[in-house]
């Protein structure tokens, strides 16, 4: 980009990113899958689904499709790295665990350390609802302190501020929930925060991990789900979508600042 060419001062640069998707542990693998036309939807056997707690009554239903875009290795987490105890990690919503990891990876991808960055970094993220996990975490927690710990490690209200605290992000911290547009709205709000001067760097994105990992869905004619577990986007044979897990975060900066700081600019 030529210096000053058609610039208005409102441009935002993407200087880092991190993500995990079905069949891809990072952005590079995800891009390779896209280039090669790889289908990353998993199809499960009846035995695999039974292991995940799916009942035979469900498996025998002809409208139950045994497919999902499943995310691998969501059970792994280094609690000490982020200042948690093993017990806290055990209670924590898997979405919160993975979001900690990807937020840290995104900042590292941008070439920064949030502990010593001298300007405020904002965080704008959202997640899917994970009611079964919350119910499991609260089970048997009768003491007030136990219930509080379980709720604060699972309720979406604490999502962004908890990560901001653990990663020492001192800018605005917003948990965004707007259904299917959550990640896009989070990016929109991050851009507003940068342009208004509320922060000088911003992380924005979202996550969805639903449990059990190995599960299917019911197909109903006229609804959004595919009858055969295949998603054929932009195709004349498209019949619907397939449930899937994933997480993505971008690191944003005002373009003029990114140029001045010598950042790697992936997009504007």
GROMACS .gro file of C-alpha atoms in nm:
model
  268
    1UNK     CA    1   0.000   0.000   0.000
    2UNK     CA    2   0.136   0.342  -0.093
    3UNK     CA    3   0.166   0.583   0.196
    4UNK     CA    4  -0.151   0.791   0.216
    5UNK     CA    5  -0.310   0.639  -0.097
    6UNK     CA    6  -0.687   0.696  -0.074
    7UNK     CA    7  -0.675   0.684   0.304
    8UNK     CA    8  -0.933   0.852   0.525
    9UNK     CA    9  -0.791   0.776   0.869
   10UNK     CA   10  -1.075   0.533   0.939
   11UNK     CA   11  -0.896   0.222   0.810
   12UNK     CA   12  -0.842  -0.070   1.044
   13UNK     CA   13  -0.561  -0.323   0.998
   14UNK     CA   14  -0.575  -0.693   1.087
   15UNK     CA   15  -0.234  -0.756   1.243
   16UNK     CA   16  -0.285  -1.099   1.397
   17UNK     CA   17  -0.530  -1.387   1.417
   18UNK     CA   18  -0.586  -1.724   1.575
   19UNK     CA   19  -0.845  -1.993   1.529
   20UNK     CA   20  -0.932  -2.359   1.569
   21UNK     CA   21  -1.183  -2.535   1.348
   22UNK     CA   22  -1.303  -2.887   1.268
   23UNK     CA   23  -1.010  -3.059   1.101
   24UNK     CA   24  -0.778  -2.762   1.156
   25UNK     CA   25  -0.578  -2.676   1.469
   26UNK     CA   26  -0.484  -2.331   1.339
   27UNK     CA   27  -0.543  -2.073   1.066
   28UNK     CA   28  -0.283  -2.226   0.829
   29UNK     CA   29  -0.447  -2.571   0.838
   30UNK     CA   30  -0.789  -2.414   0.795
   31UNK     CA   31  -0.670  -2.225   0.486
   32UNK     CA   32  -0.521  -2.544   0.341
   33UNK     CA   33  -0.853  -2.722   0.391
   34UNK     CA   34  -1.033  -2.442   0.208
   35UNK     CA   35  -0.786  -2.446  -0.081
   36UNK     CA   36  -0.806  -2.824  -0.114
   37UNK     CA   37  -1.183  -2.850  -0.077
   38UNK     CA   38  -1.157  -3.069   0.232
   39UNK     CA   39  -1.482  -3.156   0.407
   40UNK     CA   40  -1.425  -3.137   0.782
   41UNK     CA   41  -1.758  -3.274   0.901
   42UNK     CA   42  -1.736  -3.588   1.116
   43UNK     CA   43  -1.980  -3.876   1.071
   44UNK     CA   44  -2.021  -4.095   1.379
   45UNK     CA   45  -2.104  -4.460   1.427
   46UNK     CA   46  -2.384  -4.564   1.660
   47UNK     CA   47  -2.128  -4.692   1.910
   48UNK     CA   48  -1.940  -4.360   1.914
   49UNK     CA   49  -2.264  -4.174   1.978
   50UNK     CA   50  -2.364  -4.413   2.257
   51UNK     CA   51  -2.028  -4.342   2.424
   52UNK     CA   52  -2.124  -3.975   2.417
   53UNK     CA   53  -2.451  -4.047   2.594
   54UNK     CA   54  -2.686  -4.054   2.295
   55UNK     CA   55  -2.973  -4.294   2.363
   56UNK     CA   56  -3.082  -4.573   2.126
   57UNK     CA   57  -3.424  -4.408   2.098
   58UNK     CA   58  -3.251  -4.112   1.935
   59UNK     CA   59  -3.017  -4.323   1.720
   60UNK     CA   60  -3.311  -4.521   1.580
   61UNK     CA   61  -3.497  -4.207   1.475
   62UNK     CA   62  -3.468  -4.180   1.093
   63UNK     CA   63  -3.457  -3.797   1.117
   64UNK     CA   64  -3.147  -3.804   1.339
   65UNK     CA   65  -2.838  -3.718   1.133
   66UNK     CA   66  -2.513  -3.852   1.282
   67UNK     CA   67  -2.290  -3.566   1.173
   68UNK     CA   68  -2.119  -3.264   1.326
   69UNK     CA   69  -1.825  -3.033   1.271
   70UNK     CA   70  -1.640  -3.143   1.585
   71UNK     CA   71  -1.342  -2.965   1.739
   72UNK     CA   72  -1.053  -3.180   1.863
   73UNK     CA   73  -0.856  -3.151   2.188
   74UNK     CA   74  -1.098  -2.922   2.372
   75UNK     CA   75  -1.030  -3.124   2.687
   76UNK     CA   76  -0.668  -3.006   2.708
   77UNK     CA   77  -0.576  -2.694   2.906
   78UNK     CA   78  -0.277  -2.567   3.103
   79UNK     CA   79  -0.441  -2.403   3.407
   80UNK     CA   80  -0.116  -2.289   3.566
   81UNK     CA   81  -0.017  -2.093   3.255
   82UNK     CA   82  -0.325  -1.874   3.296
   83UNK     CA   83  -0.320  -1.866   3.675
   84UNK     CA   84  -0.596  -2.117   3.747
   85UNK     CA   85  -0.606  -2.411   3.983
   86UNK     CA   86  -0.678  -2.761   3.848
   87UNK     CA   87  -1.016  -2.749   4.022
   88UNK     CA   88  -1.109  -2.422   3.849
   89UNK     CA   89  -1.008  -2.568   3.514
   90UNK     CA   90  -1.225  -2.872   3.581
   91UNK     CA   91  -1.530  -2.652   3.642
   92UNK     CA   92  -1.460  -2.409   3.357
   93UNK     CA   93  -1.672  -2.407   3.043
   94UNK     CA   94  -1.455  -2.560   2.765
   95UNK     CA   95  -1.538  -2.254   2.556
   96UNK     CA   96  -1.373  -2.029   2.813
   97UNK     CA   97  -1.067  -2.253   2.828
   98UNK     CA   98  -1.016  -2.252   2.451
   99UNK     CA   99  -1.088  -1.879   2.427
  100UNK     CA  100  -0.809  -1.809   2.676
  101UNK     CA  101  -0.570  -2.005   2.454
  102UNK     CA  102  -0.675  -1.844   2.126
  103UNK     CA  103  -0.672  -1.490   2.268
  104UNK     CA  104  -0.317  -1.546   2.390
  105UNK     CA  105  -0.216  -1.701   2.055
  106UNK     CA  106  -0.369  -1.409   1.862
  107UNK     CA  107  -0.168  -1.152   2.058
  108UNK     CA  108   0.147  -1.360   2.007
  109UNK     CA  109   0.071  -1.385   1.634
  110UNK     CA  110   0.056  -1.006   1.623
  111UNK     CA  111   0.405  -0.996   1.775
  112UNK     CA  112   0.314  -0.853   2.113
  113UNK     CA  113   0.315  -0.944   2.481
  114UNK     CA  114   0.004  -0.811   2.650
  115UNK     CA  115   0.185  -0.789   2.985
  116UNK     CA  116   0.418  -0.515   2.865
  117UNK     CA  117   0.221  -0.345   2.586
  118UNK     CA  118   0.205   0.020   2.698
  119UNK     CA  119  -0.141   0.103   2.557
  120UNK     CA  120  -0.492  -0.029   2.634
  121UNK     CA  121  -0.596  -0.349   2.457
  122UNK     CA  122  -0.969  -0.413   2.417
  123UNK     CA  123  -1.146  -0.747   2.404
  124UNK     CA  124  -1.480  -0.807   2.230
  125UNK     CA  125  -1.597  -1.169   2.224
  126UNK     CA  126  -1.902  -1.391   2.251
  127UNK     CA  127  -1.980  -1.759   2.292
  128UNK     CA  128  -2.254  -2.013   2.241
  129UNK     CA  129  -2.480  -2.113   2.527
  130UNK     CA  130  -2.360  -2.425   2.706
  131UNK     CA  131  -2.647  -2.509   2.941
  132UNK     CA  132  -2.569  -2.883   2.983
  133UNK     CA  133  -2.216  -2.804   3.099
  134UNK     CA  134  -2.342  -2.535   3.339
  135UNK     CA  135  -2.594  -2.777   3.487
  136UNK     CA  136  -2.319  -3.038   3.533
  137UNK     CA  137  -2.086  -2.784   3.696
  138UNK     CA  138  -2.353  -2.673   3.942
  139UNK     CA  139  -2.458  -3.026   4.036
  140UNK     CA  140  -2.400  -3.088   4.406
  141UNK     CA  141  -2.270  -2.736   4.468
  142UNK     CA  142  -2.471  -2.639   4.775
  143UNK     CA  143  -2.230  -2.399   4.942
  144UNK     CA  144  -2.250  -2.037   4.831
  145UNK     CA  145  -1.878  -2.013   4.750
  146UNK     CA  146  -1.889  -2.331   4.539
  147UNK     CA  147  -2.189  -2.206   4.345
  148UNK     CA  148  -2.026  -1.869   4.286
  149UNK     CA  149  -1.708  -2.030   4.153
  150UNK     CA  150  -1.905  -2.256   3.920
  151UNK     CA  151  -2.118  -1.971   3.788
  152UNK     CA  152  -1.830  -1.729   3.738
  153UNK     CA  153  -1.638  -1.996   3.542
  154UNK     CA  154  -1.936  -2.078   3.320
  155UNK     CA  155  -2.179  -1.788   3.287
  156UNK     CA  156  -2.130  -1.590   2.967
  157UNK     CA  157  -2.155  -1.261   3.158
  158UNK     CA  158  -1.801  -1.321   3.287
  159UNK     CA  159  -1.652  -1.433   2.957
  160UNK     CA  160  -1.466  -1.125   2.835
  161UNK     CA  161  -1.371  -0.961   3.163
  162UNK     CA  162  -1.221  -1.284   3.301
  163UNK     CA  163  -0.996  -1.324   2.996
  164UNK     CA  164  -0.902  -0.955   3.000
  165UNK     CA  165  -0.796  -0.990   3.363
  166UNK     CA  166  -0.592  -1.305   3.304
  167UNK     CA  167  -0.417  -1.166   2.993
  168UNK     CA  168  -0.370  -0.818   3.144
  169UNK     CA  169  -0.577  -0.648   2.874
  170UNK     CA  170  -0.653  -0.302   3.013
  171UNK     CA  171  -0.885  -0.168   2.745
  172UNK     CA  172  -1.263  -0.208   2.708
  173UNK     CA  173  -1.392  -0.560   2.772
  174UNK     CA  174  -1.724  -0.655   2.615
  175UNK     CA  175  -1.911  -0.984   2.609
  176UNK     CA  176  -2.126  -0.969   2.295
  177UNK     CA  177  -2.433  -1.187   2.237
  178UNK     CA  178  -2.629  -1.133   1.915
  179UNK     CA  179  -2.704  -1.492   1.808
  180UNK     CA  180  -2.546  -1.585   1.474
  181UNK     CA  181  -2.400  -1.237   1.420
  182UNK     CA  182  -2.205  -1.231   1.749
  183UNK     CA  183  -1.853  -1.244   1.603
  184UNK     CA  184  -1.930  -0.988   1.333
  185UNK     CA  185  -2.087  -0.748   1.582
  186UNK     CA  186  -1.789  -0.799   1.813
  187UNK     CA  187  -1.557  -0.688   1.532
  188UNK     CA  188  -1.782  -0.389   1.458
  189UNK     CA  189  -1.767  -0.280   1.823
  190UNK     CA  190  -1.390  -0.332   1.832
  191UNK     CA  191  -1.351  -0.104   1.530
  192UNK     CA  192  -1.563   0.160   1.702
  193UNK     CA  193  -1.347   0.130   2.013
  194UNK     CA  194  -1.031   0.182   1.809
  195UNK     CA  195  -1.164   0.477   1.612
  196UNK     CA  196  -1.298   0.650   1.923
  197UNK     CA  197  -0.965   0.610   2.104
  198UNK     CA  198  -1.095   0.378   2.377
  199UNK     CA  199  -0.814   0.134   2.296
  200UNK     CA  200  -0.508   0.115   2.070
  201UNK     CA  201  -0.532  -0.257   1.995
  202UNK     CA  202  -0.838  -0.480   2.001
  203UNK     CA  203  -0.913  -0.851   1.996
  204UNK     CA  204  -1.247  -0.955   1.852
  205UNK     CA  205  -1.416  -1.283   1.770
  206UNK     CA  206  -1.625  -1.566   1.905
  207UNK     CA  207  -1.646  -1.931   1.996
  208UNK     CA  208  -1.893  -2.216   1.987
  209UNK     CA  209  -1.826  -2.555   2.143
  210UNK     CA  210  -2.126  -2.771   2.222
  211UNK     CA  211  -2.112  -3.097   2.412
  212UNK     CA  212  -2.105  -3.387   2.377
  213UNK     CA  213  -1.837  -3.369   2.110
  214UNK     CA  214  -1.979  -3.670   1.927
  215UNK     CA  215  -2.342  -3.587   1.856
  216UNK     CA  216  -2.578  -3.536   1.566
  217UNK     CA  217  -2.895  -3.339   1.510
  218UNK     CA  218  -3.256  -3.378   1.406
  219UNK     CA  219  -3.352  -3.295   1.050
  220UNK     CA  220  -3.686  -3.124   0.991
  221UNK     CA  221  -3.795  -3.031   0.641
  222UNK     CA  222  -3.806  -2.658   0.593
  223UNK     CA  223  -3.556  -2.589   0.874
  224UNK     CA  224  -3.191  -2.489   0.829
  225UNK     CA  225  -3.024  -2.827   0.880
  226UNK     CA  226  -2.900  -3.052   0.601
  227UNK     CA  227  -3.079  -3.388   0.561
  228UNK     CA  228  -2.757  -3.582   0.491
  229UNK     CA  229  -2.491  -3.412   0.703
  230UNK     CA  230  -2.320  -3.237   0.411
  231UNK     CA  231  -2.300  -2.858   0.375
  232UNK     CA  232  -2.285  -2.741   0.013
  233UNK     CA  233  -2.234  -2.367   0.041
  234UNK     CA  234  -2.305  -2.160  -0.273
  235UNK     CA  235  -2.407  -2.475  -0.460
  236UNK     CA  236  -2.726  -2.549  -0.652
  237UNK     CA  237  -2.746  -2.876  -0.456
  238UNK     CA  238  -2.734  -2.702  -0.118
  239UNK     CA  239  -2.996  -2.836   0.123
  240UNK     CA  240  -2.894  -2.684   0.455
  241UNK     CA  241  -2.621  -2.637   0.710
  242UNK     CA  242  -2.456  -2.864   0.967
  243UNK     CA  243  -2.387  -2.790   1.331
  244UNK     CA  244  -2.022  -2.729   1.407
  245UNK     CA  245  -1.773  -2.602   1.663
  246UNK     CA  246  -1.498  -2.347   1.620
  247UNK     CA  247  -1.325  -2.036   1.746
  248UNK     CA  248  -1.172  -1.736   1.572
  249UNK     CA  249  -1.011  -1.413   1.695
  250UNK     CA  250  -0.855  -1.125   1.501
  251UNK     CA  251  -0.621  -0.858   1.638
  252UNK     CA  252  -0.704  -0.511   1.510
  253UNK     CA  253  -0.525  -0.176   1.505
  254UNK     CA  254  -0.575   0.160   1.342
  255UNK     CA  255  -0.393   0.135   1.010
  256UNK     CA  256  -0.182   0.444   1.068
  257UNK     CA  257  -0.059   0.298   1.398
  258UNK     CA  258   0.009  -0.043   1.245
  259UNK     CA  259   0.219   0.117   0.971
  260UNK     CA  260   0.407   0.333   1.220
  261UNK     CA  261   0.478   0.032   1.444
  262UNK     CA  262   0.595  -0.190   1.159
  263UNK     CA  263   0.326  -0.454   1.222
  264UNK     CA  264   0.253  -0.737   0.981
  265UNK     CA  265  -0.070  -0.637   0.808
  266UNK     CA  266  -0.282  -0.930   0.687
  267UNK     CA  267  -0.576  -0.721   0.567
  268UNK     CA  268  -0.729  -0.374   0.586
   0.00000   0.00000   0.00000
